C-alpha cells in the first residue's frame, strides 16, 4: 500500500536529489532536500483538506484531480510561478529570465539581487498574513496554550491581522529598506518595499476571497448532496454510492485548485527565503508537491486523517519565521541553509510535541480504563 501510493514520489525524489548533487553539488542537494521538506510541511494541512473533499467525488473526478490537478499544481504553481515572480520584479520576460539563469549566472544573480527587496517585501507580507490569521484564530487544539489563548482573545478585534502586517511593513520600509542590499552595494528601496508589500497583502486578500467564494459554493453543493442521499435512502438505494458528479464535482474541482494555489503561494514564496536559484526551487517544490498529492491519495484510500495535531501549528510558526527572515533579508544576508533549518526545526518540534501529546492521551485513557475496571470489580464483590 505504502509503496503503491508513494512509489512515484520516492522515484521523483531520488532522481531530483541525484540530479541536483550531480549538476550543482552537495549544497544544491541539501537545499533541494530542505525545500522538499518545507513544501510538504507547509502543504500538510492542504493534503488533509484535499482528502476530506476528494473522497466525496466519484471515481472519474478523483482521477481528474489526481492527474490534471497535479499538472496544474506542479508545473503551473511550483515551476512556472517562481520564474514569473523573478521576471516581473526584474522587468524581464519569463523566457529571457530562464535563458539568463542558464547562460549568464553572474548577470542573473545580480538581477535577482536587485529584485530581492521587492520579492522579500511581497513574500514577507503574504506569509505574515497567513501566520497572523492563524495565531489570532481561537482553536480547540493549542501547541503553546498560554500564548495562543491570549493571542486568540486579541484576534476578536476586527482587522487586527491587517493592522499588524501594515505596521510591520511600515517599520521595514523606514528601517532596513533605507539601505537595502543590491548588486552595487546598498540603496534606498523604501518605495519599492512599500509598493511590493501592499501588493503582497492585496494578493493574500484576493486569494482568500476566492477560496471563500468556492468554499461557499462547496457548502451549497454539500447540502444538495445530503438531500440526494436522503432521497436514495427513501428509494431503497445505497446512499454511499451517491458520488458528486457534474456541476457539483466541477465546483469542487475548482475549489480544490484555488485552495491548492493558495497553499502553493506560501511554499513558493517561502522558497525565496531559502534560495533565489529557480532550478533548485523547481526541483524542491516539485518533489514536495508530489508528496502532497501522494498523501492526499493515502488519506483517501485509508479513510483516516493524521493524528499529529501540532503539525499544522509547526508549519504556521515556520511560515511566521520565514516572513520575518524575508523582511530582514531586504538589508542583511542570511545563509539559505540556516533559513531552511529554522523551518525544519519548528516542524520537527511540532511533530515531537504531537507524539508526546498522543502518548499522554493514551496513558490517560489507559488509567481511566483501569479505574473503571477496578470499580466494576468492587461493585460485583470481586
Short mmCIF file of N, CA, C and O in Angstrom, two decimals, residues 203-302:
data_model
loop_
_atom_site.label_atom_id
_atom_site.label_comp_id
_atom_site.label_asym_id
_atom_site.label_seq_id
_atom_site.Cartn_x
_atom_site.Cartn_y
_atom_site.Cartn_z
N UNK A 203 -2.72 40.55 -2.68
CA UNK A 203 -2.75 39.20 -3.25
C UNK A 203 -3.31 38.20 -2.25
O UNK A 203 -4.14 37.34 -2.60
N UNK A 204 -2.88 38.31 -1.00
CA UNK A 204 -3.40 37.41 0.04
C UNK A 204 -4.90 37.57 0.20
O UNK A 204 -5.64 36.58 0.29
N UNK A 205 -5.38 38.81 0.22
CA UNK A 205 -6.81 39.06 0.40
C UNK A 205 -7.62 38.53 -0.78
O UNK A 205 -8.72 38.00 -0.61
N UNK A 206 -7.07 38.66 -2.01
CA UNK A 206 -7.76 38.16 -3.20
C UNK A 206 -7.83 36.63 -3.18
O UNK A 206 -8.89 36.04 -3.42
N UNK A 207 -6.70 35.99 -2.89
CA UNK A 207 -6.66 34.53 -2.83
C UNK A 207 -7.61 34.02 -1.76
O UNK A 207 -8.36 33.05 -1.96
N UNK A 208 -7.60 34.67 -0.59
CA UNK A 208 -8.51 34.28 0.48
C UNK A 208 -9.96 34.46 0.09
O UNK A 208 -10.82 33.64 0.42
N UNK A 209 -10.25 35.55 -0.66
CA UNK A 209 -11.61 35.79 -1.11
C UNK A 209 -12.09 34.74 -2.09
O UNK A 209 -13.23 34.27 -2.01
N UNK A 210 -11.20 34.34 -3.03
CA UNK A 210 -11.56 33.29 -3.99
C UNK A 210 -11.80 31.97 -3.28
O UNK A 210 -12.75 31.25 -3.60
N UNK A 211 -10.93 31.63 -2.33
CA UNK A 211 -11.12 30.39 -1.58
C UNK A 211 -12.45 30.40 -0.84
O UNK A 211 -13.17 29.40 -0.81
N UNK A 212 -12.77 31.56 -0.22
CA UNK A 212 -14.03 31.67 0.49
C UNK A 212 -15.23 31.54 -0.44
O UNK A 212 -16.23 30.92 -0.08
N UNK A 213 -15.10 32.11 -1.66
CA UNK A 213 -16.19 32.02 -2.63
C UNK A 213 -16.48 30.57 -2.99
O UNK A 213 -17.64 30.12 -2.97
N UNK A 214 -15.43 29.82 -3.32
CA UNK A 214 -15.62 28.43 -3.72
C UNK A 214 -16.01 27.56 -2.52
O UNK A 214 -16.69 26.55 -2.67
N UNK A 215 -15.59 27.97 -1.33
CA UNK A 215 -16.00 27.23 -0.14
C UNK A 215 -17.50 27.37 0.08
O UNK A 215 -18.18 26.41 0.46
N UNK A 216 -18.02 28.57 -0.17
CA UNK A 216 -19.47 28.77 -0.07
C UNK A 216 -20.21 27.92 -1.09
O UNK A 216 -21.25 27.31 -0.78
N UNK A 217 -19.67 27.87 -2.32
CA UNK A 217 -20.27 27.02 -3.35
C UNK A 217 -20.25 25.56 -2.92
O UNK A 217 -21.20 24.81 -3.14
N UNK A 218 -19.13 25.18 -2.29
CA UNK A 218 -18.98 23.80 -1.83
C UNK A 218 -20.04 23.46 -0.79
O UNK A 218 -20.64 22.38 -0.82
N UNK A 219 -20.29 24.38 0.15
CA UNK A 219 -21.30 24.14 1.18
C UNK A 219 -22.68 23.98 0.56
O UNK A 219 -23.48 23.13 0.99
N UNK A 220 -22.97 24.78 -0.47
CA UNK A 220 -24.26 24.65 -1.15
C UNK A 220 -24.41 23.28 -1.80
O UNK A 220 -25.46 22.65 -1.72
N UNK A 221 -23.32 22.83 -2.45
CA UNK A 221 -23.37 21.53 -3.12
C UNK A 221 -23.45 20.38 -2.12
O UNK A 221 -24.06 19.35 -2.38
N UNK A 222 -22.81 20.56 -0.95
CA UNK A 222 -22.88 19.52 0.08
C UNK A 222 -24.30 19.38 0.61
O UNK A 222 -24.75 18.28 0.92
N UNK A 223 -25.02 20.51 0.72
CA UNK A 223 -26.42 20.45 1.15
C UNK A 223 -27.25 19.69 0.12
O UNK A 223 -28.11 18.87 0.48
N UNK A 224 -26.97 19.96 -1.17
CA UNK A 224 -27.69 19.24 -2.22
C UNK A 224 -27.34 17.76 -2.19
O UNK A 224 -28.20 16.90 -2.40
N UNK A 225 -26.08 17.45 -1.91
CA UNK A 225 -25.64 16.05 -1.82
C UNK A 225 -26.39 15.33 -0.70
O UNK A 225 -26.83 14.18 -0.85
N UNK A 226 -26.54 16.02 0.44
CA UNK A 226 -27.24 15.41 1.58
C UNK A 226 -28.69 15.11 1.20
O UNK A 226 -29.23 14.05 1.57
N UNK A 227 -29.32 16.02 0.47
CA UNK A 227 -30.70 15.79 0.04
C UNK A 227 -30.79 14.59 -0.89
O UNK A 227 -31.73 13.80 -0.82
N UNK A 228 -29.78 14.43 -1.80
CA UNK A 228 -29.77 13.28 -2.71
C UNK A 228 -29.57 11.97 -1.95
O UNK A 228 -30.15 10.95 -2.31
N UNK A 229 -28.75 12.01 -0.89
CA UNK A 229 -28.55 10.81 -0.08
C UNK A 229 -29.84 10.41 0.63
O UNK A 229 -30.17 9.21 0.71
N UNK A 230 -30.57 11.40 1.14
CA UNK A 230 -31.84 11.10 1.80
C UNK A 230 -32.84 10.51 0.80
O UNK A 230 -33.58 9.58 1.11
N UNK A 231 -32.82 11.07 -0.43
CA UNK A 231 -33.72 10.55 -1.46
C UNK A 231 -33.35 9.12 -1.83
O UNK A 231 -34.22 8.27 -2.08
N UNK A 232 -32.03 8.81 -1.85
CA UNK A 232 -31.57 7.46 -2.16
C UNK A 232 -32.02 6.48 -1.08
O UNK A 232 -32.41 5.34 -1.37
N UNK A 233 -31.98 6.92 0.18
CA UNK A 233 -32.43 6.06 1.28
C UNK A 233 -33.92 5.74 1.14
O UNK A 233 -34.34 4.60 1.32
N UNK A 234 -34.71 6.77 0.81
CA UNK A 234 -36.16 6.55 0.67
C UNK A 234 -36.47 5.63 -0.51
O UNK A 234 -37.46 4.89 -0.47
N UNK A 235 -35.60 5.67 -1.54
CA UNK A 235 -35.81 4.82 -2.72
C UNK A 235 -35.23 3.42 -2.53
O UNK A 235 -35.30 2.59 -3.44
N UNK A 236 -34.62 3.17 -1.36
CA UNK A 236 -34.05 1.86 -1.08
C UNK A 236 -32.69 1.63 -1.72
O UNK A 236 -32.23 0.50 -1.85
N UNK A 237 -32.00 2.71 -2.13
CA UNK A 237 -30.67 2.61 -2.73
C UNK A 237 -29.60 2.83 -1.67
O UNK A 237 -29.86 3.37 -0.60
N UNK A 238 -28.37 2.41 -2.00
CA UNK A 238 -27.24 2.59 -1.09
C UNK A 238 -26.77 4.05 -1.18
O UNK A 238 -26.27 4.47 -2.22
N UNK A 239 -26.91 4.85 -0.11
CA UNK A 239 -26.52 6.26 -0.17
C UNK A 239 -25.03 6.46 -0.37
O UNK A 239 -24.59 7.49 -0.83
N UNK A 240 -24.20 5.47 0.01
CA UNK A 240 -22.75 5.59 -0.16
C UNK A 240 -22.35 5.58 -1.63
O UNK A 240 -21.24 5.96 -1.98
N UNK A 241 -23.27 5.11 -2.52
CA UNK A 241 -22.96 5.07 -3.95
C UNK A 241 -23.22 6.40 -4.63
O UNK A 241 -22.95 6.58 -5.81
N UNK A 242 -23.75 7.37 -3.87
CA UNK A 242 -24.04 8.67 -4.45
C UNK A 242 -22.77 9.51 -4.37
O UNK A 242 -22.42 10.04 -3.32
N UNK A 243 -22.04 9.63 -5.48
CA UNK A 243 -20.81 10.42 -5.53
C UNK A 243 -21.05 11.69 -6.30
O UNK A 243 -21.81 11.72 -7.26
N UNK A 244 -20.40 12.77 -5.88
CA UNK A 244 -20.61 14.04 -6.55
C UNK A 244 -20.10 13.97 -7.98
O UNK A 244 -19.02 13.48 -8.26
N UNK A 245 -20.88 14.48 -8.91
CA UNK A 245 -20.51 14.49 -10.33
C UNK A 245 -21.10 15.75 -10.95
O UNK A 245 -21.81 16.51 -10.30
N UNK A 246 -20.81 15.96 -12.24
CA UNK A 246 -21.37 17.08 -12.96
C UNK A 246 -20.98 18.41 -12.37
O UNK A 246 -19.83 18.66 -12.03
N UNK A 247 -21.96 19.32 -12.24
CA UNK A 247 -21.70 20.68 -11.77
C UNK A 247 -21.13 20.69 -10.36
O UNK A 247 -20.22 21.46 -10.05
N UNK A 248 -21.67 19.83 -9.50
CA UNK A 248 -21.18 19.79 -8.12
C UNK A 248 -19.71 19.41 -8.07
O UNK A 248 -18.90 20.04 -7.37
N UNK A 249 -19.34 18.38 -8.82
CA UNK A 249 -17.95 17.95 -8.84
C UNK A 249 -17.05 19.00 -9.47
O UNK A 249 -15.91 19.21 -9.05
N UNK A 250 -17.56 19.71 -10.50
CA UNK A 250 -16.77 20.75 -11.15
C UNK A 250 -16.48 21.88 -10.18
O UNK A 250 -15.35 22.39 -10.12
N UNK A 251 -17.46 22.28 -9.38
CA UNK A 251 -17.23 23.31 -8.38
C UNK A 251 -16.20 22.84 -7.34
O UNK A 251 -15.35 23.61 -6.90
N UNK A 252 -16.30 21.58 -6.96
CA UNK A 252 -15.33 21.04 -6.02
C UNK A 252 -13.92 21.06 -6.61
O UNK A 252 -12.95 21.38 -5.92
N UNK A 253 -13.82 20.69 -7.88
CA UNK A 253 -12.51 20.68 -8.55
C UNK A 253 -11.93 22.09 -8.59
O UNK A 253 -10.75 22.30 -8.28
N UNK A 254 -12.75 23.09 -8.94
CA UNK A 254 -12.27 24.47 -8.96
C UNK A 254 -11.85 24.93 -7.57
O UNK A 254 -10.82 25.58 -7.40
N UNK A 255 -12.67 24.57 -6.57
CA UNK A 255 -12.34 24.94 -5.19
C UNK A 255 -11.01 24.34 -4.76
O UNK A 255 -10.17 25.01 -4.16
N UNK A 256 -10.79 23.06 -5.10
CA UNK A 256 -9.54 22.39 -4.73
C UNK A 256 -8.35 23.05 -5.41
O UNK A 256 -7.28 23.19 -4.79
N UNK A 257 -8.49 23.46 -6.67
CA UNK A 257 -7.38 24.08 -7.39
C UNK A 257 -7.05 25.46 -6.82
O UNK A 257 -5.88 25.83 -6.69
N UNK A 258 -8.09 26.25 -6.48
CA UNK A 258 -7.86 27.55 -5.85
C UNK A 258 -7.22 27.36 -4.49
O UNK A 258 -6.28 28.08 -4.11
N UNK A 259 -7.72 26.39 -3.74
CA UNK A 259 -7.15 26.11 -2.42
C UNK A 259 -5.69 25.69 -2.54
O UNK A 259 -4.82 26.16 -1.80
N UNK A 260 -5.40 24.82 -3.53
CA UNK A 260 -4.03 24.36 -3.73
C UNK A 260 -3.13 25.53 -4.14
O UNK A 260 -1.98 25.61 -3.71
N UNK A 261 -3.66 26.42 -4.98
CA UNK A 261 -2.87 27.58 -5.40
C UNK A 261 -2.53 28.46 -4.21
O UNK A 261 -1.41 28.97 -4.10
N UNK A 262 -3.50 28.64 -3.30
CA UNK A 262 -3.24 29.48 -2.13
C UNK A 262 -2.18 28.87 -1.24
O UNK A 262 -1.32 29.57 -0.70
N UNK A 263 -2.20 27.54 -1.07
CA UNK A 263 -1.16 26.88 -0.30
C UNK A 263 0.18 26.91 -1.05
O UNK A 263 1.24 26.91 -0.42
N UNK A 264 0.13 26.89 -2.37
CA UNK A 264 1.35 26.94 -3.16
C UNK A 264 2.07 28.26 -2.98
O UNK A 264 3.30 28.32 -3.00
N UNK A 265 1.30 29.35 -2.78
CA UNK A 265 1.92 30.65 -2.60
C UNK A 265 2.91 30.64 -1.44
O UNK A 265 4.04 31.13 -1.57
N UNK A 266 2.49 30.09 -0.29
CA UNK A 266 3.40 30.13 0.85
C UNK A 266 4.63 29.27 0.61
O UNK A 266 5.73 29.61 1.04
N UNK A 267 4.46 28.13 -0.09
CA UNK A 267 5.62 27.30 -0.39
C UNK A 267 6.59 27.97 -1.35
O UNK A 267 7.80 27.99 -1.12
N UNK A 268 6.05 28.55 -2.43
CA UNK A 268 6.89 29.21 -3.43
C UNK A 268 7.57 30.44 -2.84
O UNK A 268 8.78 30.64 -3.00
N UNK A 269 6.80 31.27 -2.16
CA UNK A 269 7.36 32.50 -1.60
C UNK A 269 8.33 32.18 -0.46
O UNK A 269 9.37 32.82 -0.32
N UNK A 270 7.99 31.17 0.34
CA UNK A 270 8.93 30.75 1.38
C UNK A 270 10.25 30.26 0.81
O UNK A 270 11.31 30.42 1.42
N UNK A 271 10.18 29.67 -0.40
CA UNK A 271 11.40 29.18 -1.04
C UNK A 271 12.38 30.31 -1.35
O UNK A 271 13.60 30.11 -1.33
N UNK A 272 11.87 31.51 -1.62
CA UNK A 272 12.74 32.64 -1.89
C UNK A 272 13.54 33.05 -0.66
O UNK A 272 14.58 33.70 -0.77
N UNK A 273 13.05 32.68 0.53
CA UNK A 273 13.83 32.95 1.74
C UNK A 273 15.00 31.99 1.88
O UNK A 273 15.93 32.25 2.65
N UNK A 274 14.95 30.87 1.16
CA UNK A 274 15.99 29.85 1.24
C UNK A 274 16.98 29.97 0.09
O UNK A 274 18.19 29.86 0.28
N UNK A 275 16.49 30.21 -1.13
CA UNK A 275 17.39 30.34 -2.28
C UNK A 275 16.70 31.12 -3.39
O UNK A 275 15.47 31.11 -3.50
N UNK A 276 17.49 31.81 -4.22
CA UNK A 276 16.98 32.51 -5.40
C UNK A 276 17.21 31.71 -6.67
O UNK A 276 16.92 32.19 -7.77
N UNK A 277 17.76 30.50 -6.55
CA UNK A 277 18.08 29.67 -7.70
C UNK A 277 16.79 29.01 -8.18
O UNK A 277 16.25 28.10 -7.53
N UNK A 278 16.27 29.44 -9.36
CA UNK A 278 14.94 28.98 -9.79
C UNK A 278 14.92 27.48 -10.08
O UNK A 278 13.88 26.83 -9.91
N UNK A 279 16.05 26.91 -10.50
CA UNK A 279 16.06 25.47 -10.79
C UNK A 279 16.05 24.65 -9.50
O UNK A 279 15.43 23.60 -9.44
N UNK A 280 16.74 25.13 -8.49
CA UNK A 280 16.70 24.44 -7.19
C UNK A 280 15.29 24.53 -6.61
O UNK A 280 14.78 23.56 -6.04
N UNK A 281 14.67 25.71 -6.74
CA UNK A 281 13.30 25.87 -6.26
C UNK A 281 12.35 24.92 -7.00
O UNK A 281 11.48 24.29 -6.39
N UNK A 282 12.51 24.86 -8.33
CA UNK A 282 11.63 24.00 -9.13
C UNK A 282 11.75 22.54 -8.70
O UNK A 282 10.74 21.84 -8.55
N UNK A 283 12.98 22.07 -8.46
CA UNK A 283 13.18 20.69 -8.04
C UNK A 283 12.58 20.44 -6.66
O UNK A 283 11.82 19.48 -6.46
N UNK A 284 12.92 21.29 -5.70
CA UNK A 284 12.44 21.09 -4.33
C UNK A 284 10.94 21.17 -4.21
O UNK A 284 10.31 20.31 -3.60
N UNK A 285 10.33 22.21 -4.82
CA UNK A 285 8.89 22.38 -4.73
C UNK A 285 8.15 21.31 -5.53
O UNK A 285 7.06 20.88 -5.14
N UNK A 286 8.74 20.89 -6.66
CA UNK A 286 8.12 19.82 -7.45
C UNK A 286 8.09 18.51 -6.69
O UNK A 286 7.08 17.80 -6.68
N UNK A 287 9.21 18.18 -6.01
CA UNK A 287 9.26 16.97 -5.18
C UNK A 287 8.22 17.05 -4.06
O UNK A 287 7.47 16.11 -3.80
N UNK A 288 8.17 18.20 -3.40
CA UNK A 288 7.21 18.38 -2.31
C UNK A 288 5.78 18.24 -2.77
O UNK A 288 4.95 17.62 -2.10
N UNK A 289 5.47 18.79 -3.96
CA UNK A 289 4.10 18.69 -4.49
C UNK A 289 3.71 17.25 -4.78
O UNK A 289 2.54 16.87 -4.60
N UNK A 290 4.66 16.44 -5.22
CA UNK A 290 4.37 15.02 -5.46
C UNK A 290 3.94 14.33 -4.16
O UNK A 290 2.99 13.54 -4.14
N UNK A 291 4.63 14.64 -3.06
CA UNK A 291 4.28 14.02 -1.78
C UNK A 291 2.93 14.50 -1.26
O UNK A 291 2.19 13.74 -0.63
N UNK A 292 2.61 15.79 -1.52
CA UNK A 292 1.31 16.29 -1.09
C UNK A 292 0.19 15.52 -1.78
O UNK A 292 -0.80 15.12 -1.17
N UNK A 293 0.36 15.28 -3.11
CA UNK A 293 -0.65 14.51 -3.84
C UNK A 293 -0.69 13.06 -3.35
O UNK A 293 -1.75 12.48 -3.18
N UNK A 294 0.48 12.45 -3.13
CA UNK A 294 0.51 11.07 -2.64
C UNK A 294 -0.15 10.96 -1.27
O UNK A 294 -0.87 10.00 -0.99
N UNK A 295 0.10 11.95 -0.42
CA UNK A 295 -0.50 11.95 0.91
C UNK A 295 -2.01 12.08 0.81
O UNK A 295 -2.76 11.44 1.57
N UNK A 296 -2.49 12.90 -0.14
CA UNK A 296 -3.93 13.02 -0.37
C UNK A 296 -4.54 11.67 -0.74
O UNK A 296 -5.56 11.26 -0.19
N UNK A 297 -3.89 10.97 -1.68
CA UNK A 297 -4.37 9.64 -2.11
C UNK A 297 -4.36 8.68 -0.93
O UNK A 297 -5.31 7.90 -0.72
N UNK A 298 -3.28 8.71 -0.14
CA UNK A 298 -3.16 7.81 1.01
C UNK A 298 -4.29 8.04 2.00
O UNK A 298 -4.91 7.09 2.49
N UNK A 299 -4.57 9.31 2.31
CA UNK A 299 -5.63 9.62 3.28
C UNK A 299 -7.00 9.20 2.75
O UNK A 299 -7.85 8.73 3.51
N UNK A 300 -7.21 9.37 1.43
CA UNK A 300 -8.49 8.97 0.84
C UNK A 300 -8.66 7.46 0.92
O UNK A 300 -9.71 6.95 1.31
N UNK A 301 -7.61 6.72 0.54
CA UNK A 301 -7.71 5.26 0.50
C UNK A 301 -7.76 4.64 1.89
O UNK A 301 -8.43 3.63 2.10
N UNK A 302 -7.08 5.25 2.84
CA UNK A 302 -7.10 4.73 4.20
C UNK A 302 -8.39 5.10 4.93
O UNK A 302 -8.77 4.47 5.91
#
